[in-house]
XYZ file of C-alpha atoms in Angstrom:
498
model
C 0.000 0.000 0.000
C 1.700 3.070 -1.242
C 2.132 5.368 1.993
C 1.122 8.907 1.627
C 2.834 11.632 2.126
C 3.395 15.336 3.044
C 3.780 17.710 0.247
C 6.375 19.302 1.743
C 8.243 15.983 2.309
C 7.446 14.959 -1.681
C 9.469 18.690 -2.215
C 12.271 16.933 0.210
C 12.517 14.209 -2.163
C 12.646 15.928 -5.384
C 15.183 18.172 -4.095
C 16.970 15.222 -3.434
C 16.327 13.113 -6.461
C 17.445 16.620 -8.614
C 20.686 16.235 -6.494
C 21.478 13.169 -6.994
C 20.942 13.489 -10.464
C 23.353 16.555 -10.823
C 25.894 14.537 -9.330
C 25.850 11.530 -10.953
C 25.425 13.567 -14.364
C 28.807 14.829 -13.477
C 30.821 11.696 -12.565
C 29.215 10.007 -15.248
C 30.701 12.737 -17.903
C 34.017 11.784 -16.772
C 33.758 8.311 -18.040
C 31.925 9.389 -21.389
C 28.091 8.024 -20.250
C 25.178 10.390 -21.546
C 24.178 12.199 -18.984
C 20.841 11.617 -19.735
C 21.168 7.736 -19.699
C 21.978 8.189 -15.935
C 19.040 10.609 -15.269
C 17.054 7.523 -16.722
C 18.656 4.862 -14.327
C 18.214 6.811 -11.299
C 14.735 7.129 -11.986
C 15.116 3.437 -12.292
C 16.520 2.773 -9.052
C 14.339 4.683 -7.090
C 11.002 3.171 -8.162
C 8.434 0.605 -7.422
C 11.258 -2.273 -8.226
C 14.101 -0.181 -6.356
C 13.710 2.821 -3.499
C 9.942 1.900 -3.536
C 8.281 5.504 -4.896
C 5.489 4.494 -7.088
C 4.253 6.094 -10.122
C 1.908 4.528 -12.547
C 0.519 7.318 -14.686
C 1.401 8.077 -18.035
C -0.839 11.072 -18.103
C 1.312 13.146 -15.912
C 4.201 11.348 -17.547
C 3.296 12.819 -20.813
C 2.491 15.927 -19.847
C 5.870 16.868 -18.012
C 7.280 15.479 -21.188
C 5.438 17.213 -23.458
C 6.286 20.765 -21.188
C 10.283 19.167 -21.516
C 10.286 18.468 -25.372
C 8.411 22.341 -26.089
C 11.468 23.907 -23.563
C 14.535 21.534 -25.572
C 13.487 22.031 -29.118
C 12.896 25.559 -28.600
C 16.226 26.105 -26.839
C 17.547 23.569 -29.787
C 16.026 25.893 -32.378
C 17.574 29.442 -30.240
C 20.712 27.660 -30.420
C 21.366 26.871 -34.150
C 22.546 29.676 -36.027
C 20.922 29.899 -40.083
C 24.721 29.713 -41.263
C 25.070 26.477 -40.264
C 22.232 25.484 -41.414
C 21.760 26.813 -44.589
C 23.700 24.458 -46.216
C 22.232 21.000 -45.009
C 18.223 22.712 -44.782
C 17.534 20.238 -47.939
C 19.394 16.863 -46.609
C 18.068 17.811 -43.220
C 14.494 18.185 -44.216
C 14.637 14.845 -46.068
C 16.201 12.970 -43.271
C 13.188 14.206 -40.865
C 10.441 13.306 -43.140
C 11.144 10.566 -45.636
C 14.010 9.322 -43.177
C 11.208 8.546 -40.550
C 9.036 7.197 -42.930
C 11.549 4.939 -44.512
C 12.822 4.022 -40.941
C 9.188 3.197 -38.945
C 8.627 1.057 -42.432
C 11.626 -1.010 -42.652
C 11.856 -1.366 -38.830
C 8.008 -2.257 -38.830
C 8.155 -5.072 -41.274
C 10.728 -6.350 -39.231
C 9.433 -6.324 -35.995
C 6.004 -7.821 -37.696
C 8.444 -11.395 -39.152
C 10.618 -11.456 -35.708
C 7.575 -11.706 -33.432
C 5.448 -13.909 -35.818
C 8.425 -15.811 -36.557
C 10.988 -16.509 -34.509
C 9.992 -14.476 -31.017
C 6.643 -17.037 -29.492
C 6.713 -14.579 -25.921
C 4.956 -11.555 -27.767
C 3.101 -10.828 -31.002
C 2.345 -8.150 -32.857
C 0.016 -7.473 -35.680
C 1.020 -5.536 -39.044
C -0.529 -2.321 -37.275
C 0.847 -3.053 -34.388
C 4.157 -3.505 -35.387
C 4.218 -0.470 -37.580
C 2.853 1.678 -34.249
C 5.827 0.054 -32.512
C 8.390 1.358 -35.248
C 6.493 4.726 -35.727
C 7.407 5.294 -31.944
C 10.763 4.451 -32.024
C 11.601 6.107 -35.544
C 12.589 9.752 -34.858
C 15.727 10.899 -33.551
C 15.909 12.385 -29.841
C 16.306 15.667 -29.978
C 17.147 15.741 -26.003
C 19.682 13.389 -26.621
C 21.389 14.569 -30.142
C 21.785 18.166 -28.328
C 22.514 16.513 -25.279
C 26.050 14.587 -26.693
C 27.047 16.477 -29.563
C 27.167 19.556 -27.365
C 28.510 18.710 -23.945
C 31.280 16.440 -26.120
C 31.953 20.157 -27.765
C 32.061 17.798 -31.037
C 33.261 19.882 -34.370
C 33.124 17.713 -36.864
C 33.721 17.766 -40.823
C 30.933 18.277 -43.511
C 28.363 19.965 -41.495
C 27.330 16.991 -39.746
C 27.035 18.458 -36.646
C 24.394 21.316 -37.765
C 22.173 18.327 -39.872
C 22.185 16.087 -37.168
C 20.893 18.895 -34.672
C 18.223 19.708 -37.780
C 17.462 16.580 -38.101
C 17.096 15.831 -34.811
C 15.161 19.147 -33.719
C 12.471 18.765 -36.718
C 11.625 14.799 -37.165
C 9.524 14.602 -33.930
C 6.351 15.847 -35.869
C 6.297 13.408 -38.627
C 7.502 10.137 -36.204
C 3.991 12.062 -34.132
C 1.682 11.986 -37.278
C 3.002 8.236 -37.726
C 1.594 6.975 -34.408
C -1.551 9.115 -34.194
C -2.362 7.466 -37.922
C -1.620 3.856 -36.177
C -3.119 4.282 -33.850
C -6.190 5.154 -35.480
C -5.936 2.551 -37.616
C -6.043 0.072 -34.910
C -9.161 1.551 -33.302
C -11.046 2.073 -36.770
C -11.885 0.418 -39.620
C -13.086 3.664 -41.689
C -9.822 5.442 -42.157
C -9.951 7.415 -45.303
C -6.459 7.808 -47.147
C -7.444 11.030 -48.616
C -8.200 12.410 -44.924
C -4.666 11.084 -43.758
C -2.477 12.951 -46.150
C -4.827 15.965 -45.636
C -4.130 15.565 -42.002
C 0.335 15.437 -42.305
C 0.007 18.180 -44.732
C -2.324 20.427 -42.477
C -0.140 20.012 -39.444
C 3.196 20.280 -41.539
C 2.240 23.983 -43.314
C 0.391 24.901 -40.209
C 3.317 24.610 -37.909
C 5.473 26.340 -40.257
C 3.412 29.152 -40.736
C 2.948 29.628 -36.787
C 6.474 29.124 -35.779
C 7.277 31.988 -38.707
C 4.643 34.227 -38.009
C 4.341 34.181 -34.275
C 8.631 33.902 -34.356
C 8.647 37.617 -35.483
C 6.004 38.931 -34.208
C 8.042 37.648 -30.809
C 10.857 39.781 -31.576
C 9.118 43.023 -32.190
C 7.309 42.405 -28.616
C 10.520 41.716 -26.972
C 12.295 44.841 -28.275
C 9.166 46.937 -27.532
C 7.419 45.920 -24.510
C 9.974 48.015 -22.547
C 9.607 46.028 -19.205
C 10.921 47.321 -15.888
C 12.391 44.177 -14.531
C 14.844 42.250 -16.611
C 13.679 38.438 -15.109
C 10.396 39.111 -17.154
C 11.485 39.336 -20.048
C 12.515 35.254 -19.743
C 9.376 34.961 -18.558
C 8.124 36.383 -21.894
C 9.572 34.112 -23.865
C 8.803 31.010 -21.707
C 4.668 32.122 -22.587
C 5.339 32.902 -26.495
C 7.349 29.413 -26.499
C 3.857 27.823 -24.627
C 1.918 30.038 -27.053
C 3.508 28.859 -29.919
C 3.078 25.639 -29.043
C -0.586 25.819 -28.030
C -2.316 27.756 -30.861
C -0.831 25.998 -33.404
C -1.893 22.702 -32.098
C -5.529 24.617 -31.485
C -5.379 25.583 -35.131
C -4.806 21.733 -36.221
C -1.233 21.813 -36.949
C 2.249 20.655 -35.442
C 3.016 22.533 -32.191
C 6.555 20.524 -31.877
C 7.037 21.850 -35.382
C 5.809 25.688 -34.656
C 8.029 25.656 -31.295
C 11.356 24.661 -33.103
C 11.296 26.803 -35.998
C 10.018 29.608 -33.525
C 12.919 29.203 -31.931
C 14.627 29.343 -34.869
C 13.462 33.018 -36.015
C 13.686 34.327 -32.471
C 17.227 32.748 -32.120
C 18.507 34.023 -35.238
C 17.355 38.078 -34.751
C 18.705 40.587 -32.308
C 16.641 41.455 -29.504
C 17.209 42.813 -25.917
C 18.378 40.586 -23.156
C 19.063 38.067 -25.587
C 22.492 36.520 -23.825
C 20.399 36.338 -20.605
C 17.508 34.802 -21.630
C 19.702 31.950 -23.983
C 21.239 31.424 -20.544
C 17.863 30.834 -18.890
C 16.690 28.963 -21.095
C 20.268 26.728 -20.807
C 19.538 25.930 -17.361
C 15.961 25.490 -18.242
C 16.307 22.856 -20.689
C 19.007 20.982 -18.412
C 16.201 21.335 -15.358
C 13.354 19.359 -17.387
C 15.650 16.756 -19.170
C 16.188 15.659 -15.643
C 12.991 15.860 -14.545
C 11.540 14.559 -18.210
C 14.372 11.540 -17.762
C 13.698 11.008 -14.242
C 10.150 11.105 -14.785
C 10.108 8.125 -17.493
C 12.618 6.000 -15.331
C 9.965 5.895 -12.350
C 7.407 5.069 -14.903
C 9.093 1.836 -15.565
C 9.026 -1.213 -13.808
C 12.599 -2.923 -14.475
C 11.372 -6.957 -13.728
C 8.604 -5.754 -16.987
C 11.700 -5.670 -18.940
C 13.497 -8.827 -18.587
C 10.304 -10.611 -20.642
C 11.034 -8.888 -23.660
C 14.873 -8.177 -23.306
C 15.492 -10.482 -25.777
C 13.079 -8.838 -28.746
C 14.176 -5.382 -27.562
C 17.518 -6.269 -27.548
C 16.839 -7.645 -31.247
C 15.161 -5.034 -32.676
C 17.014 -2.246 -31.090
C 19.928 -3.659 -33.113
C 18.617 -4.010 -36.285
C 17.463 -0.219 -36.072
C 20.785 0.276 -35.270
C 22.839 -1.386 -37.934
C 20.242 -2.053 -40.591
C 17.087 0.290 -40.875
C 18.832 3.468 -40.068
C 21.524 2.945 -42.183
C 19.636 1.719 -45.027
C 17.511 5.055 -44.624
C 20.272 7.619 -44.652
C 22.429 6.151 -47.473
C 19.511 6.142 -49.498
C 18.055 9.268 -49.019
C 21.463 11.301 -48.722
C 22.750 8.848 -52.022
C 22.538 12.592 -54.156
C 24.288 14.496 -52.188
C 27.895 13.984 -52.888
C 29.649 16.266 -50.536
C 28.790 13.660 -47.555
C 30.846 11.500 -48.492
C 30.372 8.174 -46.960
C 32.071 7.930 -43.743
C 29.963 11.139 -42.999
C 27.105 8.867 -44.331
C 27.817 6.144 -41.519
C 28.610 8.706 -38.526
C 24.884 10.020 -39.592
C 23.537 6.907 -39.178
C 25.294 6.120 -36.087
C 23.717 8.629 -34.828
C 20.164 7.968 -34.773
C 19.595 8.353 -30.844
C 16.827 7.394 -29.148
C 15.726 8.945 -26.000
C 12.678 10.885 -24.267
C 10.848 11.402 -27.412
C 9.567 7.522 -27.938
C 9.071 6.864 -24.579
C 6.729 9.773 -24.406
C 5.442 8.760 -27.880
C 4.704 5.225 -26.123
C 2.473 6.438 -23.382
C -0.036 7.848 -26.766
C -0.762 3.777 -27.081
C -1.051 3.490 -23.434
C -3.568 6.383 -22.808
C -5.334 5.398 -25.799
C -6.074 1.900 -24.455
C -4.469 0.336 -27.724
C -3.784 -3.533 -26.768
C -0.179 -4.563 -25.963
C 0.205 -0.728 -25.752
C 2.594 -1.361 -22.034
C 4.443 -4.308 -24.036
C 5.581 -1.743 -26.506
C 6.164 0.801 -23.632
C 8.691 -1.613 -22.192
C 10.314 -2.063 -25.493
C 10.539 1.203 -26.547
C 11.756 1.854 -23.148
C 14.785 -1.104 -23.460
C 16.181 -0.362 -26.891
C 16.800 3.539 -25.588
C 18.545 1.976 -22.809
C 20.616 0.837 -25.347
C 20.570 3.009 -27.740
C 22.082 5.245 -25.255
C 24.526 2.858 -23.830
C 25.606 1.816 -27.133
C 25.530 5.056 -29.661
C 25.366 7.710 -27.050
C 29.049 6.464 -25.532
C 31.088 5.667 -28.862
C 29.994 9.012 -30.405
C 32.667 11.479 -29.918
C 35.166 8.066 -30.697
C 33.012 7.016 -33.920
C 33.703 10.346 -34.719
C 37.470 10.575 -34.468
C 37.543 6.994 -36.016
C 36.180 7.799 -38.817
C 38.207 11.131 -39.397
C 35.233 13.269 -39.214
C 36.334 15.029 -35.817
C 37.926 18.526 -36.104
C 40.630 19.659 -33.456
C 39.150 23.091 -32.323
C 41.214 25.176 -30.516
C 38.506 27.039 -28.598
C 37.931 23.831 -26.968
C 40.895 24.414 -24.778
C 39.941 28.511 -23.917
C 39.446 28.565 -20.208
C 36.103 29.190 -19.351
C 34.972 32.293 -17.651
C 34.447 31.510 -14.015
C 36.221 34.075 -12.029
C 34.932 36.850 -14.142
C 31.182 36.601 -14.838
C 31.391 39.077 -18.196
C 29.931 38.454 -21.250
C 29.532 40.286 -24.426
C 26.668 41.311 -27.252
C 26.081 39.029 -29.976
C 27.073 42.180 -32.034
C 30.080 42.215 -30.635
C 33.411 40.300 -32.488
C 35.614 40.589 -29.624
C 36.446 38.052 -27.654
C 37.042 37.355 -24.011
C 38.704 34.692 -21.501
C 40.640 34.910 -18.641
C 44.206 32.891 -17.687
C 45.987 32.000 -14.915
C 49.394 33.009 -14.566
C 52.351 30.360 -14.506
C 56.091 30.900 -14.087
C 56.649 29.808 -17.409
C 54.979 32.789 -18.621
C 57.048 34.908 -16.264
C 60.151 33.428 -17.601
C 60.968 37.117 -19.260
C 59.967 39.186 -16.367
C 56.927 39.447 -14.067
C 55.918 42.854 -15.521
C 52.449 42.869 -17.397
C 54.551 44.462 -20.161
C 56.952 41.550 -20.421
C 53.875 39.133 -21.128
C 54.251 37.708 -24.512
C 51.132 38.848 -26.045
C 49.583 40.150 -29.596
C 49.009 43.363 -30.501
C 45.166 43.161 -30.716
C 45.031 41.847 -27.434
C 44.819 43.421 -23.819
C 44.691 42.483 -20.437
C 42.119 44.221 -18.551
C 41.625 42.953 -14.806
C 43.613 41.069 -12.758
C 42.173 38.756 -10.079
C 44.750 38.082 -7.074
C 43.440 36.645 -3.645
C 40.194 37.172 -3.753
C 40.535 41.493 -5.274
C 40.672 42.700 -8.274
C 42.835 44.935 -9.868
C 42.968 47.102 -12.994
C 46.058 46.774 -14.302
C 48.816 48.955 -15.951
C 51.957 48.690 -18.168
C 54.454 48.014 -15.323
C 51.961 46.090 -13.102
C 54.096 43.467 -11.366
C 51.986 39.588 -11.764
C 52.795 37.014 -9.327
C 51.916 33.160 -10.152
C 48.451 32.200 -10.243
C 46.880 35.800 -10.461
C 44.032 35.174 -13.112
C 43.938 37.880 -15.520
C 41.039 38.827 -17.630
C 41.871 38.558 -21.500
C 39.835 40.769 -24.072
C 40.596 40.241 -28.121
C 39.535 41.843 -31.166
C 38.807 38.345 -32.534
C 39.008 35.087 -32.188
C 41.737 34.251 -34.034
C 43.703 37.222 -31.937
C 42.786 34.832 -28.872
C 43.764 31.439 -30.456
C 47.139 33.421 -30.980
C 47.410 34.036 -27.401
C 47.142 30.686 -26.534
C 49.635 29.365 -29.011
C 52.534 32.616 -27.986
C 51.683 31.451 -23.989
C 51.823 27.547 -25.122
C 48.255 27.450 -23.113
């Protein structure tokens, strides 16, 4: 009997369950596991089958995830900048339609031989079996953004920008695909003509919101002149939930509406901007956890065992057949991904949040079997995860596709919290002093640096100090670096052998 508690003891407990997820997000980085893998397994661990907190209801469960995937794809969309993009829009846009197509059809047939075949513990229909793949056939954007940008990946070709495009825009087709199974299982009446209607209504709808309502967001931001700089977040936290909401209302894709929302507002100059990207940083990092942590105590871990062995089975062939055999066919005309760029796409088809929230759809809708394909879905991310979301960053370098990027190695900014307008093309980082550096005096004017670059605090025992020509440095002072450029920085680093 579940015991009941305070709600100020369930606030206890998510404090500490947000703790404990921080922490072992952090050791887990060290040895190269997603971070959001371990959100999922501590979820896991304290639930029915571990700690003992129940939580059977894939309502709520789908509604904190539907909050979670609005607040990452429209971070995902403020974050990708139109220059990356421009020139993989067309492969991109492919990938996220026909590529989820191609993949819930290949992967469906499948699943429809193994478990009338050669797996006897479960069964699925044609329907069924497509509904499974249509779940599991879009790439998570939570994850993709997740790996490729904690890793600080650069990699050759543009991959990194289509796989982020890819990744940010298939959820509404890999949607339309279980809604139409779905329906299909529950009626016998379903008009083709009606169906394409349907994708094509919530496809240009979508668009048109998320462009409309995307500028129209700017010009309110940059004219609402409010008093109090936290609102303006705010703001943009209730056009992201607008977005979201009327074009859903209207009949079209509010997953679609939010991302390229995000897209325009991302892309345009507006007031506040660096402090509401950061907000929305810590905001998207907040709900993965709780999204992740969320769909682990959903789970029951003795449900999986039954059908480890399918998941385990079709989880690979996604992996090394179906996905593969989607992008090389579908990015076969473009020539300038060549075709190790080819396989590290394909490699990358994560799974995550965005089919386990897909499964509870099923669920909710009473569709038979609909918690046997929960469980499934729920397995093959575990190891979709465990499997692609580790090797990525060492696929990447296998397969020469990883670029060495010196601004990996700038020091962040943590003694000095400065920052500078997107308008801007300075640069800024701050060092910390070593006796090599002093090697030709301890005068700032001795310091081997460029002409286009200037040192303009000092941080020493806890004060600061605005420095001058024949300001003496002592090891381990942190100074405070400011550049024309970039490249004046990189420079730096190389004349200081940082």
């Amino acid at each position: 009997m579940p015991m009941a508690v305070s709600f100020e003891f369930f606030l206890l407990l998510a404090s500490v369950l947000l703790f404990v997820s921080i922490f072992v997000g952090k050791t887990g980085y060290r040895f190269g596991i997603p971070a959001l893998l371990l959100f999922l397994l501590v979820g896991i661990l304290v639930g029915s089958d571990g700690v003992g907190i129940e939580f059977r209801s894939p309502h709520q469960a789908q509604y904190i995830g539907i909050i979670a995937l609005n607040i990452i794809l429209f971070s995902g969309g403020m974050d990708t900048r139109f220059s990356e993009i421009k020139p993989v829009i067309l492969p991109g846009v492919i990938l996220s339609i026909a590529g989820v197509l191609l993949t819930a059809l290949i992967t469906g047939v499948f699943i429809y031989w193994l478990t009338n075949n050669v797996i006897q513990t479960v069964t699925f229909s044609l329907i069924e079996s497509l509904l499974l793949a249509s779940i599991m056939s879009s790439t998570d954007s939570a994850s993709v953004f997740s790996i490729l940008r904690s890793k600080g990946l650069t990699l050759k070709q543009n991959l990194r920008p289509l796989l982020e495009l890819e990744s940010g825009s298939n959820d509404p087709m890999a949607y339309m695909l279980v809604i139409l199974c779905i329906q299909l299982l529950q009626s016998t009446a379903i008009q083709p003509g009606k169906i394409i209607f349907s994708f094509f209504q919530q496809l240009i709808i979508g668009v048109l919101v998320g462009v409309i309502l995307g500028r129209l967001a700017v010009y309110l931001i940059n004219h609402i002149h409010l008093e109090y700089e936290g609102l303006y977040s705010a703001l943009l936290v209730a056009v992201m939930l607008f977005l979201f909401g009327f074009s859903s209302v209207l009949g079209g894709n509010g997953y679609l509406a939010v991302y390229i929302g995000g897209l325009l507002i991302g892309n345009q100059r507006f007031v506040y901007k660096r402090s509401m990207m950061k907000f929305f940083d810590g905001l998207t990092w907040l709900f993965q956890i709780i999204m992740f942590l969320t769909l682990g105590l959903l789970v029951n871990p003795h449900e999986l065992l039954p059908i480890a062995g399918v998941g385990i089975l079709i989880g690979l062939f996604m992996i090394l057949v179906s996905r593969p055999l989607s992008v090389f066919s579908l990015l076969l005309p473009f020539k300038k991904i060549t075709f190790k760029g080819k396989l590290f796409v394909s490699w990358v088809g994560l799974r995550g949040a965005v089919p386990i929230i897909f499964a509870t759809y099923p669920w909710i809708s009473g569709v038979e079997q609909a918690e046997t394909m929960f469980n499934i879905v729920f397995f093959i991310t575990i190891l979709s995860l465990l499997l692609q979301g580790t090797s990525v960053p060492l696929m990447a370098r296998w397969l020469g596709l990883a670029v060495q990027n010196n601004s990996e190695r700038k020091p962040q900014l943590k003694e000095f919290d400065i920052d500078l307008s997107d308008e801007i093309n300075s640069a800024i980082a701050e060092i910390v002093i070593t006796e090599e550096m002093l090697k030709n005096g301890n005068r700032l004017s001795d310091l081997a640096l460029p002409d286009k670059v200037l040192v303009t605090m000092i941080k020493r025992s806890g004060e600061y100090l605005v420095p001058r020509g024949n300001t003496s440095l002592e090891v381990g002072d942190i100074v405070l670096l400011i550049a024309d450029n970039e490249q004046a920085l990189m420079e730096t680093y190389r004349q200081l052998g940082l």
